[in-house]
Short mmCIF file of C-alpha atoms and ligand atoms in Angstrom, two decimals:
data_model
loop_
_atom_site.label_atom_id
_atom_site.label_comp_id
_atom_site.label_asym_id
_atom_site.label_seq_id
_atom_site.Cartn_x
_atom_site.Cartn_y
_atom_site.Cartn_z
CA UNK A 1413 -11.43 -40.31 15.23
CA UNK A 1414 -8.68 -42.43 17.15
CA UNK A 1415 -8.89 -45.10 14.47
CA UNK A 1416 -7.83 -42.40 11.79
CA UNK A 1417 -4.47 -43.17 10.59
CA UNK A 1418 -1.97 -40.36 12.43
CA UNK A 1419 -1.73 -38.54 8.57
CA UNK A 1420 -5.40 -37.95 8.00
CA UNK A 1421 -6.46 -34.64 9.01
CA UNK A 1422 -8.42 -34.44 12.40
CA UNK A 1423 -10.64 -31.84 11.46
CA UNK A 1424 -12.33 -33.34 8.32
CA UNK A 1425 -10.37 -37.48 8.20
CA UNK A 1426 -13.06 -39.12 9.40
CA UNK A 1427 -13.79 -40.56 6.42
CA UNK A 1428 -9.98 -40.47 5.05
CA UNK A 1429 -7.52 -43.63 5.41
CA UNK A 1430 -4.03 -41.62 3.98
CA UNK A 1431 -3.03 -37.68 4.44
CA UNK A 1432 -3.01 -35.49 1.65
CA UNK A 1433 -0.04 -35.78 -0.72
CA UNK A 1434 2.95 -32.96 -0.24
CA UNK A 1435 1.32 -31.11 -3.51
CA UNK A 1436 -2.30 -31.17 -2.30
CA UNK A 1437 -1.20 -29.46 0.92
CA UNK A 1438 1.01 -27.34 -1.08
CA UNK A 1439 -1.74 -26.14 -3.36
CA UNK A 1440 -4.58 -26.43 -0.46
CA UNK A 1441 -3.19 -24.84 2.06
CA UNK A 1442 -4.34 -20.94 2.85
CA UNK A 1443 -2.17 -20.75 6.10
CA UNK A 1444 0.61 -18.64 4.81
CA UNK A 1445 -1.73 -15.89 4.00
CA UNK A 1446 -4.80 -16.18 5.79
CA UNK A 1447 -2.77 -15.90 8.96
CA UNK A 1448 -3.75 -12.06 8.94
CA UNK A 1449 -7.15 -13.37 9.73
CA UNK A 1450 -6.29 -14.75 13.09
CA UNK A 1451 -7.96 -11.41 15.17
CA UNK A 1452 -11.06 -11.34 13.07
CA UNK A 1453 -11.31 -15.76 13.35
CA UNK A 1454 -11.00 -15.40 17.43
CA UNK A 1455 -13.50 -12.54 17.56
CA UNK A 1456 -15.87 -14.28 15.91
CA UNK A 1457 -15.58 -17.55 17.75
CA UNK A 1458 -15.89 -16.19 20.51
CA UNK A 1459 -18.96 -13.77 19.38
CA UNK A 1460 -20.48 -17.56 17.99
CA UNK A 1461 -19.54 -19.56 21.65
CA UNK A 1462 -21.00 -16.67 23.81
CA UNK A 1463 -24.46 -17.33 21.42
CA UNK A 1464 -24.16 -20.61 21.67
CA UNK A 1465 -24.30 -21.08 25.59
CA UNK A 1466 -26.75 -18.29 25.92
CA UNK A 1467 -29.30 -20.48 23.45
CA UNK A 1468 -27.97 -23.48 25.71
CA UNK A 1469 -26.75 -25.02 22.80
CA UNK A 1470 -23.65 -25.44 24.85
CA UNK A 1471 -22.66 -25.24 28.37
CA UNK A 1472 -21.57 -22.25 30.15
CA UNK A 1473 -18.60 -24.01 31.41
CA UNK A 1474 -17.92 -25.16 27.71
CA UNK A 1475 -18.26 -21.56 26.71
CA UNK A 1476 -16.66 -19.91 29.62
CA UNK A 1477 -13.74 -22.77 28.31
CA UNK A 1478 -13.59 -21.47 24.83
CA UNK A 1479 -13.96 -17.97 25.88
CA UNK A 1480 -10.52 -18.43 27.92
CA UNK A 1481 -8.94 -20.74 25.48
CA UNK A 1482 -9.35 -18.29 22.73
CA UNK A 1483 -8.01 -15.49 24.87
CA UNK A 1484 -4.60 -17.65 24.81
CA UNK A 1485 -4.66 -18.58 21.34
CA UNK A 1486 -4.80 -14.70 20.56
CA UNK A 1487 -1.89 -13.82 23.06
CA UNK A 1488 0.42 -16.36 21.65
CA UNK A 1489 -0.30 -15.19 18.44
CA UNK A 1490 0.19 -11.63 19.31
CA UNK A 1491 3.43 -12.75 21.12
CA UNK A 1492 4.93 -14.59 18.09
CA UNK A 1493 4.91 -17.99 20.04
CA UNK A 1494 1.94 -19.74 17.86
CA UNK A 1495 3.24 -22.38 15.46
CA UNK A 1496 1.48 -22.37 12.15
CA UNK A 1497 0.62 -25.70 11.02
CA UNK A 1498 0.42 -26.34 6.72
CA UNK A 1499 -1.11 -29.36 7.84
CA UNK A 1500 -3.48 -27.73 9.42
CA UNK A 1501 -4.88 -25.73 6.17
CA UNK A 1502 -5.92 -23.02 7.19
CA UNK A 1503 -6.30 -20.16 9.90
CA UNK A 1504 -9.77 -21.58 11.11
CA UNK A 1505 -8.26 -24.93 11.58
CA UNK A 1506 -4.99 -23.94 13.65
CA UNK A 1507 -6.97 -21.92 15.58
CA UNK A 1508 -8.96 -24.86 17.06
CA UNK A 1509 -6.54 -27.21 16.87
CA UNK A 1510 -4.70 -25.34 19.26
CA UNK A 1511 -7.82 -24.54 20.95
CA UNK A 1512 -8.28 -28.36 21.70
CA UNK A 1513 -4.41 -28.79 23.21
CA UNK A 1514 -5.24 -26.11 25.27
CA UNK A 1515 -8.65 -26.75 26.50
CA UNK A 1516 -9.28 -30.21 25.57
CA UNK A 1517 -12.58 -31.66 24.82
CA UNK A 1518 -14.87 -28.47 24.89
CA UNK A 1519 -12.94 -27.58 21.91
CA UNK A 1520 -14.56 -30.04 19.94
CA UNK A 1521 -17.94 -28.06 20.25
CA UNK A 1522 -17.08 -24.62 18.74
CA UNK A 1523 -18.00 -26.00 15.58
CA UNK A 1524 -21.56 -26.49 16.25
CA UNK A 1525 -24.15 -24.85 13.76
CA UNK A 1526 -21.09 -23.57 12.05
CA UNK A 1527 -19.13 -24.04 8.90
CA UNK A 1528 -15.92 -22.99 7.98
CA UNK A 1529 -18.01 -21.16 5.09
CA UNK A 1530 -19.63 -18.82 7.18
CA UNK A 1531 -16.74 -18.06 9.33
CA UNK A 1532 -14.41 -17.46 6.62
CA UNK A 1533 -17.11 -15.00 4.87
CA UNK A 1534 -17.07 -13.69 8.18
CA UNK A 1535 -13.74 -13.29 9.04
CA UNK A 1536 -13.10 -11.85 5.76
CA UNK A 1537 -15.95 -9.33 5.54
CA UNK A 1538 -14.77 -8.11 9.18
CA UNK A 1539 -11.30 -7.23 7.33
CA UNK A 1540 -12.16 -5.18 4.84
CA UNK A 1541 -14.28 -3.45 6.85
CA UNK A 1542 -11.63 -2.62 8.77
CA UNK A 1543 -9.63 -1.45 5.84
CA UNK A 1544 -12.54 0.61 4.51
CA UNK A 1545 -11.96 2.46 8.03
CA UNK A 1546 -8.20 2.59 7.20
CA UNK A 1547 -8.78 4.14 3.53
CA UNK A 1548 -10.77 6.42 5.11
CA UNK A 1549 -8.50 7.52 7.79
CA UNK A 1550 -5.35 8.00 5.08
CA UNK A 1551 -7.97 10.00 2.66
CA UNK A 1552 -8.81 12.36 5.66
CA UNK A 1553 -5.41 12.68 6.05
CA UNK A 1554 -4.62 13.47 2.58
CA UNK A 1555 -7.35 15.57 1.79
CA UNK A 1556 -6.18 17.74 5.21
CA UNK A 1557 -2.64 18.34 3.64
CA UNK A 1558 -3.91 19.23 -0.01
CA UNK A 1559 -6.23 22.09 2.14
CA UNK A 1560 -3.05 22.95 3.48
CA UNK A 1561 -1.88 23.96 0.17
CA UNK A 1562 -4.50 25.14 -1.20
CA UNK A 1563 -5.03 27.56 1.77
CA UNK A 1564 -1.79 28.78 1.34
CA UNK A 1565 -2.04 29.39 -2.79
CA UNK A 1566 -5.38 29.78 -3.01
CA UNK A 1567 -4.12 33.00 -5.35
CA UNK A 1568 -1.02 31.86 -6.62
CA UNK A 1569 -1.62 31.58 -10.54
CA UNK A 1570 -0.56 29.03 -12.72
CA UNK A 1571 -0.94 27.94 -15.93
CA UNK A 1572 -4.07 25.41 -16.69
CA UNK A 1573 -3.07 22.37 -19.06
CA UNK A 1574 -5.06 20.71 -22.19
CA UNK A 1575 -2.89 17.98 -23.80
CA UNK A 1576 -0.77 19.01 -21.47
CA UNK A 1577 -0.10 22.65 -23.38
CA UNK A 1578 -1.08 25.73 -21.78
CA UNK A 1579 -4.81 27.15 -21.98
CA UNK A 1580 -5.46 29.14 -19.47
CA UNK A 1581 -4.13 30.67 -16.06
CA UNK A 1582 -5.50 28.79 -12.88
CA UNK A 1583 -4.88 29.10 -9.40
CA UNK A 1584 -2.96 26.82 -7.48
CA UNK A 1585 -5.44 26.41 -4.50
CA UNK A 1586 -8.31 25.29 -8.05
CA UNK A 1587 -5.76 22.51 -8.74
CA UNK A 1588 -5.12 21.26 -5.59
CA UNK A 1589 -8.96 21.68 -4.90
CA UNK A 1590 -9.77 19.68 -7.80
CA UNK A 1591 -8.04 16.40 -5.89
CA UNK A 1592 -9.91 17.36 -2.58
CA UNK A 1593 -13.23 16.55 -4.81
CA UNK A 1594 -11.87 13.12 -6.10
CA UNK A 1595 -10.17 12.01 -3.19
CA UNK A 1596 -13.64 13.42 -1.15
CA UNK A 1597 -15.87 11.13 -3.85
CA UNK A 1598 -13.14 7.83 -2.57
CA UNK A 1599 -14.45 8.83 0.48
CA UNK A 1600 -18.26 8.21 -0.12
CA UNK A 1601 -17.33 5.04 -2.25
CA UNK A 1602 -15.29 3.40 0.87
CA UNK A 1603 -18.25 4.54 2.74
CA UNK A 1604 -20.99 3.07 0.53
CA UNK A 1605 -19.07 -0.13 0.60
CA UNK A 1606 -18.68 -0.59 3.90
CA UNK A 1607 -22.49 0.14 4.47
CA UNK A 1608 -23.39 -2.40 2.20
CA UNK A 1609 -21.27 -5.20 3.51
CA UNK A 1610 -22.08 -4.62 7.37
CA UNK A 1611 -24.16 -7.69 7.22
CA UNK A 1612 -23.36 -10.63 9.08
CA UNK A 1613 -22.68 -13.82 7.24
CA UNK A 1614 -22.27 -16.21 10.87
CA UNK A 1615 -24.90 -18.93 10.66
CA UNK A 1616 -25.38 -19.30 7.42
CA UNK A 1617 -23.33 -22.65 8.54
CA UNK A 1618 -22.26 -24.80 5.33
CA UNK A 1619 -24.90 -23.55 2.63
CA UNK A 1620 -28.24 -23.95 4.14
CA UNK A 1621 -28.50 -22.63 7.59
CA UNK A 1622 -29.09 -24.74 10.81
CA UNK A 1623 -31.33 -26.85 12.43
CA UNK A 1624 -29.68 -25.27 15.97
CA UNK A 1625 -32.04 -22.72 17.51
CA UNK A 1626 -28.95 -20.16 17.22
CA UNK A 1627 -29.59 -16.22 17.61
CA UNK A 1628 -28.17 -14.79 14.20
CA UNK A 1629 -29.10 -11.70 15.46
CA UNK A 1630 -27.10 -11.64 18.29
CA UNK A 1631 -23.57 -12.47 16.77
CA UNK A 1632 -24.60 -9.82 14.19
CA UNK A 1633 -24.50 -7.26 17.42
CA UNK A 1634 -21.87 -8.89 18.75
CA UNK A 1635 -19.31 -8.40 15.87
CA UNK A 1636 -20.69 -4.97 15.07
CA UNK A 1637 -22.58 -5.94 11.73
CA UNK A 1638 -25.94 -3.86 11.36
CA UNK A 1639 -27.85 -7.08 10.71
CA UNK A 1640 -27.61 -10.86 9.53
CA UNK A 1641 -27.01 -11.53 6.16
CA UNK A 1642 -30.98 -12.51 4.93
CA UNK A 1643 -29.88 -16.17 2.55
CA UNK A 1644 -27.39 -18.09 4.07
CA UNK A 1645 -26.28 -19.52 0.43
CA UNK A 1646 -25.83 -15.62 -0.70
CA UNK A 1647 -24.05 -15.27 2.68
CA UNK A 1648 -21.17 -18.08 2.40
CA UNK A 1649 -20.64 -17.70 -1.66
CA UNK A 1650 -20.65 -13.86 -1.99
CA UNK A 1651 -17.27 -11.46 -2.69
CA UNK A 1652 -19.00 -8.58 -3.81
CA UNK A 1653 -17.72 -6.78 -0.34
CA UNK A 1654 -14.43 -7.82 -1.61
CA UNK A 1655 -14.91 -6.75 -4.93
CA UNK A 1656 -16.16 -3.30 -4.05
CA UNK A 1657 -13.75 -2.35 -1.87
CA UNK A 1658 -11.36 -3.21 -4.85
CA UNK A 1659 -13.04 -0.90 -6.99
CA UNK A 1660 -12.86 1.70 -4.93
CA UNK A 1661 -9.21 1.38 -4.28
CA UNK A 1662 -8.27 1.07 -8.24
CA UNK A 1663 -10.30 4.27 -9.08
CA UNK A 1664 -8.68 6.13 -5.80
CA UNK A 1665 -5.37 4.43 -7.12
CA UNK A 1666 -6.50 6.38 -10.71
CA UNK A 1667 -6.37 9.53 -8.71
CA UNK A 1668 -3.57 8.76 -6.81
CA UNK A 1669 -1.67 8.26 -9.38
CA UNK A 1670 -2.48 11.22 -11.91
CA UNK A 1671 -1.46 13.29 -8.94
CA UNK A 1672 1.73 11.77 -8.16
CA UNK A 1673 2.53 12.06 -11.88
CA UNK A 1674 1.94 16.06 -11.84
CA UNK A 1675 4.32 15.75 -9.18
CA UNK A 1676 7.17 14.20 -11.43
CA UNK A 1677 6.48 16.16 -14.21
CA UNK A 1678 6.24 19.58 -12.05
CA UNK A 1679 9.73 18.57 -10.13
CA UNK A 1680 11.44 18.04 -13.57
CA UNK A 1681 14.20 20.83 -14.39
CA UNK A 1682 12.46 21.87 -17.33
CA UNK A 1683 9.12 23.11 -15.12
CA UNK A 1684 10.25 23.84 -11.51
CA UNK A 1685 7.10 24.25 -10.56
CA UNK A 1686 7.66 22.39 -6.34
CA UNK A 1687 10.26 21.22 -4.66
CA UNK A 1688 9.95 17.60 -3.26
CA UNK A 1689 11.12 17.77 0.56
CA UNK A 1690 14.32 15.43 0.89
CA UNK A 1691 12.31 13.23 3.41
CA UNK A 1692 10.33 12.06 -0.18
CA UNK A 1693 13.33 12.12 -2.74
CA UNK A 1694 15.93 10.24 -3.15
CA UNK A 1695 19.54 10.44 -4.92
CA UNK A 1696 21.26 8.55 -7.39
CA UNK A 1697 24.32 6.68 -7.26
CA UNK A 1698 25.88 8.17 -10.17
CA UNK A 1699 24.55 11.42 -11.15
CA UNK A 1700 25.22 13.82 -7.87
CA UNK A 1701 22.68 16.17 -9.41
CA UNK A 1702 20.07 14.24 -9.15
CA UNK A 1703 16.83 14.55 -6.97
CA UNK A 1704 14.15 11.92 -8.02
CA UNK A 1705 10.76 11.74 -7.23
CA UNK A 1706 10.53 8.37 -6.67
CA UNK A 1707 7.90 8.04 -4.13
CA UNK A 1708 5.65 9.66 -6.56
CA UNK A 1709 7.31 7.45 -9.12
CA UNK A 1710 6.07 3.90 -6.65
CA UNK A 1711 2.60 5.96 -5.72
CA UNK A 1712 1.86 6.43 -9.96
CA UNK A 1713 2.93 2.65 -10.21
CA UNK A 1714 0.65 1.08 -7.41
CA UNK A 1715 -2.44 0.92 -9.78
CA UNK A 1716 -0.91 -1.92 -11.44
CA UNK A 1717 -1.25 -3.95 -8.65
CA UNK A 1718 -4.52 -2.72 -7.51
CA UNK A 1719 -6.12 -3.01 -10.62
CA UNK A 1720 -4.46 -6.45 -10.87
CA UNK A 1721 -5.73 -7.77 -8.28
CA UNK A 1722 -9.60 -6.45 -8.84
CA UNK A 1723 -9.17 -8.14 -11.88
CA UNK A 1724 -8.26 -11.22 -10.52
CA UNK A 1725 -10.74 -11.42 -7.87
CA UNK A 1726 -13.40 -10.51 -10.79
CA UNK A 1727 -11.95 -13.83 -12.85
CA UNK A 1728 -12.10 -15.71 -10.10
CA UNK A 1729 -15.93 -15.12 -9.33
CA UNK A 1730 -17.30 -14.72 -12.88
CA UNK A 1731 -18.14 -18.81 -12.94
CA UNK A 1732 -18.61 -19.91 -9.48
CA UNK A 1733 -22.17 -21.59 -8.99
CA UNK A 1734 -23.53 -21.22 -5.85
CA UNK A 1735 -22.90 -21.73 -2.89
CA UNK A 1736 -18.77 -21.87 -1.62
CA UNK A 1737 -16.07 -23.33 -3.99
CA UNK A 1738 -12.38 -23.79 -3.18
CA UNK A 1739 -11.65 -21.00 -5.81
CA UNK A 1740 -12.42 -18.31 -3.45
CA UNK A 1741 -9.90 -19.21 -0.90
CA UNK A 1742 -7.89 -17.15 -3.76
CA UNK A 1743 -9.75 -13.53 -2.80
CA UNK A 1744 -7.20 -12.80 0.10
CA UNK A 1745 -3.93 -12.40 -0.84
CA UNK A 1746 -5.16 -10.00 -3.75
CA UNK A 1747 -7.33 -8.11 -0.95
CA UNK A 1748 -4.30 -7.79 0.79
CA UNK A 1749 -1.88 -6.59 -1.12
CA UNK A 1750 -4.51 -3.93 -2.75
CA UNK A 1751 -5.30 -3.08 0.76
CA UNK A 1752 -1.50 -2.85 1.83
CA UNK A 1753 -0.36 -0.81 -1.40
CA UNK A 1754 -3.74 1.28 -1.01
CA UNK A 1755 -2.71 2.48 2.21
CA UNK A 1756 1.06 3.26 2.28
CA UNK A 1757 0.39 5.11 -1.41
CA UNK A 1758 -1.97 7.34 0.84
CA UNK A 1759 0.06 7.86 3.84
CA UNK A 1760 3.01 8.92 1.09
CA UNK A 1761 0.98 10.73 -0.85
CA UNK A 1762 -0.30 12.28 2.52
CA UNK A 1763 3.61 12.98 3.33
CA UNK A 1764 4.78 14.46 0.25
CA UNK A 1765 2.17 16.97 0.33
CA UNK A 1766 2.34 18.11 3.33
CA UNK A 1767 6.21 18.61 2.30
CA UNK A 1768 6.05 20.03 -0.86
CA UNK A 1769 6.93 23.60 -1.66
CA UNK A 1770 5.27 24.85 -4.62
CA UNK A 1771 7.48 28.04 -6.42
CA UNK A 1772 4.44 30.84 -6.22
CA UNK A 1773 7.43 32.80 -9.48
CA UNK A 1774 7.86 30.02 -11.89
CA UNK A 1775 3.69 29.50 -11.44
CA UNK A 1776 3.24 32.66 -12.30
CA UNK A 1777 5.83 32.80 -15.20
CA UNK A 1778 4.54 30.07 -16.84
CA UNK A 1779 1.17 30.75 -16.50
CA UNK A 1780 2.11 34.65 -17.75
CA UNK A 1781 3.62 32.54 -21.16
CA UNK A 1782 2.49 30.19 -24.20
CA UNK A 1783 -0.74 33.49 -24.74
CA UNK A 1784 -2.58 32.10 -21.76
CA UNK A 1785 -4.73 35.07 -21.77
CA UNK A 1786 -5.94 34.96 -25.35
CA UNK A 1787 -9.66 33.63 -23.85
CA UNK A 1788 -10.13 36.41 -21.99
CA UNK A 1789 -9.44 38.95 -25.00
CA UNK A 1790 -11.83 36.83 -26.69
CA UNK A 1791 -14.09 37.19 -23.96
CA UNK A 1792 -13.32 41.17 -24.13
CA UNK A 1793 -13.94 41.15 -27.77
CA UNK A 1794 -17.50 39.48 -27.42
CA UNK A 1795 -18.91 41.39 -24.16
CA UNK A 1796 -17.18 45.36 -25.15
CA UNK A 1797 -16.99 45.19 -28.80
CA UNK A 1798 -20.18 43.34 -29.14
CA UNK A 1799 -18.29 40.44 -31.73
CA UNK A 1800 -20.35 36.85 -32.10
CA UNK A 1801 -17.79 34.49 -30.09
CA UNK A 1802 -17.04 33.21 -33.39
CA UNK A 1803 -15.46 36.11 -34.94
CA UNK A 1804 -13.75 37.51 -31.64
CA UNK A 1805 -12.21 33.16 -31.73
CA UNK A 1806 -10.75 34.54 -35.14
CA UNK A 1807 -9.45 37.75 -34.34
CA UNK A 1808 -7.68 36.86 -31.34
CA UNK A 1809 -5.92 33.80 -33.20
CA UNK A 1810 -4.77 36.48 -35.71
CA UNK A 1811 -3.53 38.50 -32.74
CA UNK A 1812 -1.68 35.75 -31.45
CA UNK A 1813 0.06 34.78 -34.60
CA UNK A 1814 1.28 38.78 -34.60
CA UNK A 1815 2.77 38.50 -30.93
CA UNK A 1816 4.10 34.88 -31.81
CA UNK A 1817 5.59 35.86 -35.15
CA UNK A 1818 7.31 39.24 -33.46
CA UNK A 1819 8.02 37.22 -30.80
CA UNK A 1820 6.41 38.77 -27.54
CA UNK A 1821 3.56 37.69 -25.68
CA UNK A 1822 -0.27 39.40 -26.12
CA UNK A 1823 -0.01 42.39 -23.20
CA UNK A 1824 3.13 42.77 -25.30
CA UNK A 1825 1.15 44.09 -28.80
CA UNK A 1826 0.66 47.91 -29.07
CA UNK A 1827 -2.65 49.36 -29.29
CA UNK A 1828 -1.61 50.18 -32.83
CA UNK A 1829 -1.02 46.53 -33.87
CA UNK A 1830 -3.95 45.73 -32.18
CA UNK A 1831 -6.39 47.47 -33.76
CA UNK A 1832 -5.06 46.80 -37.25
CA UNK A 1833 -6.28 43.52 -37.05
CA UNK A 1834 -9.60 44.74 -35.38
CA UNK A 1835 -10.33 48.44 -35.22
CA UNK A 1836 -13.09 47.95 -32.19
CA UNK A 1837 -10.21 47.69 -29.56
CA UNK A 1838 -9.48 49.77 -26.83
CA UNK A 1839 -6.97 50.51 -24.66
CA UNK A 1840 -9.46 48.83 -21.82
CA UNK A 1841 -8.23 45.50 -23.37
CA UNK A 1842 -5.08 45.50 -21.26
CA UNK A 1843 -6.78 44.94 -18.38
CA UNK A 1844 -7.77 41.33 -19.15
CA UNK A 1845 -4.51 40.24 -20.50
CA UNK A 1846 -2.95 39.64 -16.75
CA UNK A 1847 -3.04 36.64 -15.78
CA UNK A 1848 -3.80 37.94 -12.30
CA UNK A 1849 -7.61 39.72 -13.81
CA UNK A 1850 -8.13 36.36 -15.69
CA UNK A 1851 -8.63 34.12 -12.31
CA UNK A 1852 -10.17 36.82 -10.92
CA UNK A 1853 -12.91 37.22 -13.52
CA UNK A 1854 -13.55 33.57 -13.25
CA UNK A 1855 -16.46 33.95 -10.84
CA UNK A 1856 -18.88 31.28 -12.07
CA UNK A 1857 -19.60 28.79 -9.76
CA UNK A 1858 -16.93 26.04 -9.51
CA UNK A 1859 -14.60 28.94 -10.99
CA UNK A 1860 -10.90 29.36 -10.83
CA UNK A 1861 -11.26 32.88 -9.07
CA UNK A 1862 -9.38 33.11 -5.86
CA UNK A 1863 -12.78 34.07 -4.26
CA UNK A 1864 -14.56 31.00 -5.65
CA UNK A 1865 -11.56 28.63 -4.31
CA UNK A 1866 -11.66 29.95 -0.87
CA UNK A 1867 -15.39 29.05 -0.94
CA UNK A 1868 -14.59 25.49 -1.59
CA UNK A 1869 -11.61 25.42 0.67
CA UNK A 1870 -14.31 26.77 3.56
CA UNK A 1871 -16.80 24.21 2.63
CA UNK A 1872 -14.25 20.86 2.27
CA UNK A 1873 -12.83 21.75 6.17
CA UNK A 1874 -16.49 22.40 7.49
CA UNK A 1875 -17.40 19.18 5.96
CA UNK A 1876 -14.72 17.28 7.37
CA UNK A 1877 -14.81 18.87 10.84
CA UNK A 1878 -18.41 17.66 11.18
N1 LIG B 2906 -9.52 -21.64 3.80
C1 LIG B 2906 -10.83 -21.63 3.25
C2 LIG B 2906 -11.03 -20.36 2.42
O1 LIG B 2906 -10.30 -19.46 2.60
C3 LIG B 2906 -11.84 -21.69 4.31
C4 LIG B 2906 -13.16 -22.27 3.90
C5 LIG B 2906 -12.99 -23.72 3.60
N2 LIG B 2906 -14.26 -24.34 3.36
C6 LIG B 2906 -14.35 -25.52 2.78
N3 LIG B 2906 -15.54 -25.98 2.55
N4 LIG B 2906 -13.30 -26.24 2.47
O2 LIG B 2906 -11.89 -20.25 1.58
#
């Protein structure tokens, strides 16, 4: 090594007589993001030294050494007084390199029966698993504050949307209940994820294992994995982790987002159905008016870069042979930036629901509008009047097309005009046509009904208590 010309890297030069030009380290170079590794890299160094002197591979001393060393290389790093070296690559390579001014020549035997390969996998995997603890934490949270509302309108009725027109009344605690399930199924798939990629990639070395007498099993324990990974060339060239966790967060981003867009149309002046709290609006410049939701506006927009990123890390995969290519130094910063967006569209999610104010009235008013009821006299017509479903489908469109033409709304018809269109009515019909006896007859499991919702709401904190 102290023939090497000063420019060759130290950690690989050996065989180099000229550094890299300014473009390869440009392009090479992983420093400026994988920086956000450095806690996971010194955990497991220190998790692969420990194993190392305890199979006598290395000295105690040595290890004792490292063990210290490290300890400093994590405080100046915590501190802000670690300079990050482009020269240097990467977050694996400053680490030791500053590992070797401070300790000297012990240093130089961290690297045994390891490869940057495995340590990278491993740093990484140790990440996301972290961040599939995070996305759990902010979906708790979430979840918590749409009970919240729910709990508090688990009767408030409003109208239920197809194609976004009105079909039939609902109650505000189904809606927000019907979030609670998707954001509860994000749950299981973080969960599922992070079972899956609790496997410990250390010691798979380059590609092919060692011929070291290391104890896999042991830095598997050590870092918290629930076992080492079983082929070493699966182990260093895998992103699937990766990948899953991306999945996950694009299809909670889905759900994120089709919430936070009810929220901008449901602000709007034409439906007034919430108020956003002023610690989630903002104003405009111009228009004094003006309340916008735009936090719900940057939460509906954040599946752009999710999904951008699980695409990317998908095209960067799809050709790789086996075992580790370059390429894959390119699955972080998209990790990270899903991972980032992922969790600050949670915690405002989290925030503006805990906020909001729904306006139990203009529910109910637009639910009571636009003939929301004409199912259940349909329903009436089949069950009291004994009508196939068919015919009873007719007969209430002809009813509606009376109210809509005279301009009133179905509980609005007279008996009289009712039962010239079908003579089988009764006055017993107007007891269906509130919007109020609709949820409540809607008693089938998974049901609107205020009764049905509370079940669910019972259930969801139970669940998440335990
Ligand atoms: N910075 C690299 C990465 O993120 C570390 C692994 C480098 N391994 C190698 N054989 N060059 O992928």
């Amino acid at each position: 090594m102290t023939d090497q010309p000063k420019s060759a890297n130290t950690m690989w030069g050996g065989r180099f007589a000229a550094g890299p030009d300014a473009i390869m380290e440009a392009i090479n170079a992983s420093i400026g993001f994988d920086r956000r590794l450095y806690a996971q890299d010194i955990r497991g160094s220190r998790a692969h030294a420990a194993m190392l002197a305890a199979q006598g591979i290395i000295s105690t001393n040595d290890a004792e050494a490292i063990r210290e060393g490290l300890l400093t290389v994590l405080s100046e790093i915590e501190g802000g007084n670690f300079t990050f070296r482009t020269d240097l690559e990467d977050i694996h390579m400053n680490v030791e390199a500053r590992l070797k001014e401070i300790i000297g020549e012990p240093a130089g035997r961290l690297h045994t029966a390891r490869s940057r390969n495995d340590q990278v996998a491993t740093d990484f995997r140790l990440w996301v698993r972290d961040q599939c603890d995070a996305a759990d934490g902010g979906l708790r949270a979430l979840i918590g504050a749409l009970l919240m509302q729910a709990d508090a309108g688990a009767d408030w009725v409003m109208p239920g949307f197809t194609h976004l027109q009105t079909a039939q009344p609902v109650t505000w605690g189904h809606h927000m209940m019907a979030y609670v399930e998707m954001f509860g199924r994000d749950l299981g798939r973080f969960a599922d994820a992070r079972r899956r990629m609790n496997e410990s990639p250390l010691g798979a070395a380059a590609l092919a294992g060692t011929g070291f007498a290391i104890d896999r099993e042991a830095t598997a324990h050590a870092l918290d994995f629930d076992r080492p990974m079983a082929n070493s060339l699966d182990a260093v060239s895998d992103r699937d982790f990766a990948l899953e966790f991306l999945s996950a967060a694009a299809i909670c981003a889905v759900h994120l987002s089709r919430l936070a867009e009810e929220l901008v149309i449901w602000s709007s002046a034409q439906f007034r159905f919430v108020a956003m709290s002023d610690r989630f609006s903002t104003g405009s410049s111009i228009m004094p008016q003006k309340k916008n939701p735009d936090a719900a506006e940057l939460i509906r927009a954040k599946i752009g870069r999710i999904l951008g990123a699980t695409v990317a890390l998908f095209t960067v995969m799809k050709g790789l042979p086996l075992a580790y290519s370059k390429d894959m130094q390119e699955d972080k910063e998209q990790v990270f930036d899903a991972a980032d967006s992922l969790m600050l569209a949670l915690a405002a999610m989290e925030g503006m629901m805990r906020d909001l104010s729904a306006r139990p009235e203009v529910l109910e008013a637009a639910a009571s509008s636009g003939f929301s009821t004409a199912t259940d006299l349909a329903d009436w017509l089949v069950r009291e009047a004994g009508l196939p479903f068919r015919e009873a489908h007719h007969v209430t469109g002809a009813l509606v097309a009376k109210a809509e033409k005279a301009g009133v709304d179905l509980p609005d018809l007279t008996l009289a005009e009712m039962q010239s269109v079908n003579p089988a009515i009764t006055q017993e019909i107007y007891g269906v046509l509130g919007v109020h006896n609709s949820v409540a007859s809607r008693i089938s499991y998974g049901g609107t009904a205020p009764v049905r919702v509370r079940e669910q709401i019972a259930r969801w904190k139970k669940a998440l208590a335990g």
